[in-house]
Each structure stands twice: as C-alpha cells, then as structure tokens.
Coordinates of N, CA and C and ligand atoms in Angstrom, one line a residue:
X2 N 125.8 158.5 74.6 CA 126.7 159.9 73.8 C 126.4 160.4 72.8
X3 N 125.9 161.3 72.3 CA 125.5 161.6 71.3 C 126.8 162.2 70.2
X4 N 128.1 162.5 70.5 CA 128.6 162.7 69.7 C 129.1 161.3 69.3
X5 N 129.1 160.1 69.8 CA 129.9 158.7 69.5 C 130.0 157.6 68.6
X6 N 130.8 157.9 67.7 CA 129.6 156.7 66.0 C 129.7 155.3 66.6
X7 N 129.9 155.1 68.2 CA 129.5 153.5 68.2 C 128.5 153.3 69.0
X8 N 128.5 154.6 69.8 CA 126.6 154.2 70.3 C 125.8 155.4 69.4
X9 N 125.9 155.7 68.3 CA 125.0 156.5 67.1 C 124.6 154.4 66.1
X10 N 125.7 153.3 66.3 CA 126.0 152.7 65.8 C 124.7 151.0 66.3
X11 N 125.1 151.5 67.6 CA 123.8 151.2 68.9 C 123.0 151.2 69.1
X12 N 122.4 152.2 68.6 CA 121.2 152.9 68.6 C 120.2 153.1 66.5
X13 N 121.6 152.4 65.6 CA 120.4 152.4 64.6 C 120.7 153.7 63.6
X14 N 121.3 154.1 63.9 CA 121.1 155.3 63.9 C 122.5 155.8 62.7
X15 N 123.5 154.9 62.8 CA 124.7 154.7 61.7 C 124.1 153.3 61.2
X16 N 124.5 152.7 59.6 CA 124.1 151.3 59.9 C 125.1 150.5 59.6
X17 N 125.3 149.4 60.2 CA 126.2 148.1 59.9 C 125.9 146.9 59.8
X18 N 127.0 146.0 59.4 CA 126.4 144.8 59.3 C 127.0 143.7 60.1
X19 N 125.5 144.3 61.4 CA 125.3 143.0 62.4 C 125.3 141.8 62.2
X20 N 126.1 141.0 63.3 CA 126.3 139.9 63.5 C 126.2 139.1 64.5
X21 N 126.0 139.8 65.3 CA 125.4 139.5 67.0 C 125.1 140.5 67.5
X22 N 123.6 140.6 68.3 CA 123.1 141.1 69.0 C 122.6 140.8 70.4
X23 N 122.3 141.2 71.5 CA 120.9 140.9 72.3 C 120.9 142.4 73.3
X24 N 120.2 142.2 74.8 CA 120.8 143.5 75.0 C 121.6 143.9 75.7
X25 N 122.4 143.0 76.5 CA 123.9 143.5 76.4 C 124.7 144.4 75.2
X26 N 124.7 144.0 73.9 CA 126.2 143.7 73.6 C 125.8 144.0 72.2
X27 N 126.4 143.9 71.0 CA 126.3 143.9 69.4 C 127.6 143.8 69.1
X28 N 127.8 143.4 68.3 CA 129.5 142.8 67.2 C 128.4 142.9 65.8
X29 N 129.4 143.6 65.6 CA 129.7 143.8 64.0 C 130.5 144.0 63.3
X30 N 130.6 143.9 61.6 CA 132.1 144.3 60.4 C 133.2 145.5 61.0
X31 N 134.5 145.0 60.9 CA 134.9 146.6 60.8 C 134.2 147.0 59.7
X32 N 134.7 148.4 59.3 CA 133.9 148.9 57.9 C 135.7 148.9 57.6
X33 N 136.6 148.8 58.1 CA 138.1 148.4 57.4 C 138.7 147.4 57.7
X34 N 138.6 146.6 57.1 CA 139.2 144.9 57.7 C 140.2 145.1 57.6
X35 N 140.9 144.6 58.7 CA 143.0 144.2 58.9 C 142.9 142.0 58.8
X36 N 142.0 141.9 58.4 CA 142.3 140.2 58.9 C 140.6 139.4 57.6
X37 N 140.9 138.8 57.3 CA 139.3 137.5 56.6 C 138.1 138.3 57.4
X38 N 138.1 137.8 58.7 CA 137.0 138.1 59.5 C 137.6 139.0 60.8
X39 N 137.0 140.6 60.8 CA 137.3 141.6 61.4 C 135.7 142.3 61.9
X40 N 135.7 141.9 63.2 CA 134.6 142.0 64.0 C 134.6 142.7 65.4
X41 N 133.7 143.5 65.6 CA 134.3 144.7 66.5 C 132.5 144.7 67.5
X42 N 133.3 144.0 69.2 CA 131.9 143.6 69.4 C 131.9 144.9 70.6
X43 N 131.3 145.9 70.8 CA 130.8 146.8 72.1 C 129.5 146.5 73.2
X44 N 129.6 147.2 74.5 CA 128.8 146.5 75.0 C 127.9 148.2 74.1
X45 N 126.4 148.2 74.8 CA 125.5 148.5 74.2 C 126.0 150.4 74.8
X46 N 126.3 150.1 76.6 CA 126.5 151.0 77.5 C 127.8 151.5 76.6
X47 N 127.5 152.9 77.4 CA 128.5 153.7 77.0 C 130.1 153.7 78.1
X48 N 130.9 153.4 77.4 CA 132.4 153.4 78.7 C 133.5 153.7 77.4
X49 N 134.0 154.6 78.3 CA 135.2 155.4 77.6 C 136.4 153.3 77.0
X50 N 136.6 152.6 77.6 CA 137.5 151.5 77.7 C 137.5 150.3 78.1
X51 N 138.4 149.6 77.9 CA 137.5 148.5 78.8 C 138.1 148.5 80.5
X52 N 139.1 149.4 80.3 CA 139.6 149.6 81.5 C 138.1 150.3 82.8
X53 N 138.1 151.9 81.8 CA 136.4 151.8 82.8 C 135.6 151.0 82.8
X54 N 135.1 150.2 81.6 CA 134.4 149.5 81.7 C 133.5 148.1 82.6
X55 N 135.2 147.4 83.4 CA 135.5 146.4 84.1 C 135.7 147.0 85.3
X56 N 136.2 148.3 85.6 CA 135.8 149.0 86.4 C 134.6 149.4 87.2
X57 N 133.3 149.8 85.9 CA 132.1 150.0 86.9 C 131.1 148.7 86.7
X58 N 130.9 147.8 85.8 CA 130.6 146.6 85.8 C 131.4 145.3 85.6
X59 N 132.0 144.9 86.6 CA 131.9 143.7 86.4 C 131.9 142.6 85.1
X60 N 130.5 142.3 86.3 CA 129.8 141.0 86.1 C 129.8 141.2 84.3
X61 N 129.8 142.9 83.7 CA 128.8 142.6 82.4 C 130.2 142.7 81.5
X62 N 131.6 143.4 82.1 CA 132.4 143.7 81.5 C 133.1 141.5 80.9
X63 N 133.0 140.6 82.2 CA 132.5 139.3 81.8 C 131.7 138.3 81.1
X64 N 130.7 139.3 81.4 CA 129.9 138.0 80.1 C 130.0 138.5 78.4
X65 N 130.7 139.5 78.8 CA 130.9 140.9 77.1 C 132.1 139.5 76.4
X66 N 133.0 139.5 77.5 CA 134.4 138.9 76.6 C 134.0 137.7 76.7
X67 N 133.1 136.8 77.3 CA 132.8 135.5 77.3 C 132.6 135.1 75.7
X68 N 131.3 136.3 75.4 CA 130.6 136.6 73.7 C 131.6 136.3 72.9
X69 N 132.1 138.0 73.0 CA 133.4 137.6 72.3 C 134.1 136.5 71.7
X70 N 134.8 136.0 73.2 CA 135.8 134.6 73.0 C 134.8 133.3 72.0
X71 N 133.1 133.2 72.3 CA 132.3 132.2 71.6 C 132.2 132.6 70.2
X72 N 132.3 133.9 69.6 CA 132.1 134.6 68.4 C 133.6 134.1 67.9
X73 N 134.7 134.8 68.4 CA 136.0 134.2 68.6 C 136.1 133.2 68.1
X74 N 136.1 132.3 68.5 CA 136.3 130.7 68.3 C 135.6 130.0 67.4
X75 N 134.0 130.7 67.1 CA 133.6 129.9 65.9 C 134.6 130.2 64.3
X76 N 135.9 130.9 64.6 CA 136.3 130.8 63.1 C 137.8 130.4 63.7
X77 N 137.7 129.4 64.3 CA 139.3 129.1 65.0 C 139.9 129.7 65.7
X78 N 141.4 129.7 65.1 CA 142.2 130.6 66.4 C 141.8 132.4 65.7
X79 N 141.9 133.1 66.8 CA 141.5 134.6 66.8 C 142.5 134.8 68.0
X80 N 142.2 136.8 67.4 CA 143.0 137.4 68.5 C 142.0 138.4 68.9
X81 N 141.7 138.4 70.0 CA 141.2 140.0 70.7 C 141.6 140.4 71.0
X82 N 141.5 141.8 70.9 CA 142.2 143.5 70.9 C 141.4 144.4 71.6
X83 N 141.7 145.1 72.5 CA 141.2 146.2 73.4 C 142.2 147.2 73.3
X84 N 142.5 147.9 71.9 CA 143.2 149.4 72.3 C 142.4 150.1 73.3
X85 N 143.1 150.6 74.5 CA 142.9 150.7 74.8 C 143.8 152.8 75.3
X86 N 143.5 153.5 75.2 CA 144.2 155.0 75.4 C 144.8 155.9 73.9
X87 N 144.7 156.6 73.2 CA 145.2 156.6 72.1 C 147.3 156.7 72.1
X88 N 147.1 156.6 72.7 CA 148.7 155.9 73.0 C 149.4 154.9 72.3
X89 N 148.3 153.5 72.6 CA 148.4 152.5 71.4 C 147.4 152.1 70.9
X90 N 146.7 153.5 69.5 CA 145.1 153.7 68.5 C 144.7 153.6 68.9
X91 N 143.9 153.4 70.1 CA 142.9 153.6 70.1 C 142.2 155.2 69.5
X92 N 140.8 155.0 68.7 CA 140.8 156.1 68.2 C 139.4 156.4 68.2
X93 N 138.4 155.1 68.7 CA 137.2 155.1 69.1 C 136.6 155.4 70.9
X94 N 136.3 155.9 71.3 CA 135.9 156.3 72.8 C 135.4 155.2 73.6
X95 N 134.7 154.3 72.8 CA 133.5 153.5 72.8 C 134.3 152.4 73.2
X96 N 134.1 151.3 74.5 CA 135.5 150.6 75.0 C 134.5 149.4 72.9
X97 N 134.9 148.7 72.7 CA 135.5 147.8 71.6 C 136.1 146.6 71.3
X98 N 135.9 145.1 71.4 CA 136.9 144.2 71.3 C 136.8 144.4 69.6
X99 N 137.9 143.9 68.7 CA 138.5 143.1 67.5 C 138.9 142.2 67.6
X100 N 138.0 141.6 67.4 CA 137.8 139.8 66.7 C 138.9 139.9 65.1
X101 N 139.8 139.3 65.0 CA 141.0 138.9 63.8 C 140.7 137.8 63.9
X102 N 140.7 137.0 62.6 CA 140.5 135.4 62.7 C 140.7 135.8 61.2
X103 N 141.3 134.5 60.8 CA 142.0 134.1 59.1 C 143.2 135.0 59.3
X104 N 143.7 135.2 57.9 CA 144.7 135.9 57.8 C 144.6 137.1 57.6
X105 N 145.8 137.5 58.7 CA 145.3 138.8 58.8 C 146.6 139.9 58.4
X106 N 146.1 141.0 57.8 CA 146.3 141.5 57.0 C 146.6 143.2 57.4
X107 N 146.7 143.5 58.6 CA 146.9 144.8 58.5 C 147.0 144.6 60.7
X108 N 147.2 146.0 61.2 CA 147.4 146.1 62.4 C 146.5 146.7 63.0
X109 N 145.3 146.5 63.8 CA 144.4 147.3 64.3 C 144.9 148.4 65.6
Ligands
5GP205 P1 140.4 151.6 67.2 O1 141.4 152.1 66.7 O2 139.4 152.7 67.5 O3 140.6 150.8 68.1 O4 139.5 151.0 66.5 C1 138.2 151.5 65.8 C2 137.6 150.8 64.7 O5 136.5 151.4 64.5 C3 138.5 150.3 63.7 O6 138.9 149.7 63.5 C4 137.5 151.0 62.3 O7 137.9 150.7 61.1 C5 136.5 150.7 63.2 N1 135.4 151.8 62.9 C6 135.3 153.4 63.1 N2 134.0 153.8 62.7 C7 133.4 152.6 62.4 C8 131.9 152.5 61.2 O8 130.8 153.7 61.6 N3 131.5 151.7 60.9 C9 132.1 150.0 61.7 N4 131.7 149.0 60.9 N5 133.5 150.1 62.1 C10 133.8 151.6 62.0
ZN206 ZN1 129.5 155.5 72.9

C-alpha cells in the first residue's frame, strides 16, 4: 500500500531500528516508546488489523504471533498488544503487535 507508513518501513523507504527481520515479518523499535522496551512487529504483507490478518491467513498469523512472543519473552515478562480499530486507539492501519517490557511509562 503506497500510503501506509508500515509498508514503507517494510520496504526500507522509511528508516527504522530493526531488531528482527525475515521473509514474513519485521520487528522494530517504536519511534515514541511507552516502555523501557517498546517494539512493534508487522507482517510484510499489508492487512489493516489482526482480525483481518487472522481471517486471511491464520497460519502466517500464528507464526507471526509465535515469533513476537519469543522476542517478548527474551525481555522477561511482557505485554503483547494489538490495537484493533480507531475506537481503541489504533492509529496505523497496518496490523502491528506492540511488545512492551521493563518499566511501562505510558499507554499504547
Ligand atoms: P497504534 O496506536 O496504531 O496501535 O500504534 C502505532 C505505533 O506506531 C505508535 O506507537 C507509534 O509511535 C508508532 N509509529 C508510528 N509511526 C512510526 C514510524 O514512522 N516509525 C516507528 N518506528 N514507529 C512509528
Ligand atoms: Zn501497510
């Protein structure tokens, strides 16, 4: 999607601090962190939210969430948050999981 900031990050057109990358997905540091560790995980393919992703490709969605949990666990106890819909604060409409660990300093 040409006007999607996370598609642009996946394509390398917008710089980000990548901590994990493979053919399916990318994990990078949130530009406005709300915790000691605040990472954002996205699939490379564009889906608007986790509901759409899981319906379209439940196998890839499962692999995606498994990897996010592994990365979160590497930081101890963690939160994995998928804001789904503007009504609960989703601002970027490319599915993404927030990984929060350490001291939490704000809400996502
Ligand atoms: P949402 O509110 O949609 O669940 O979360 C979107 C997140 O993406 C926010 O935490 C915001 O700080 C982060 N974000 C938005 N634009 C960029 C960007 O260009 N680079 C990075 N690294 N994070 C971004
Ligand atoms: Zn996108």
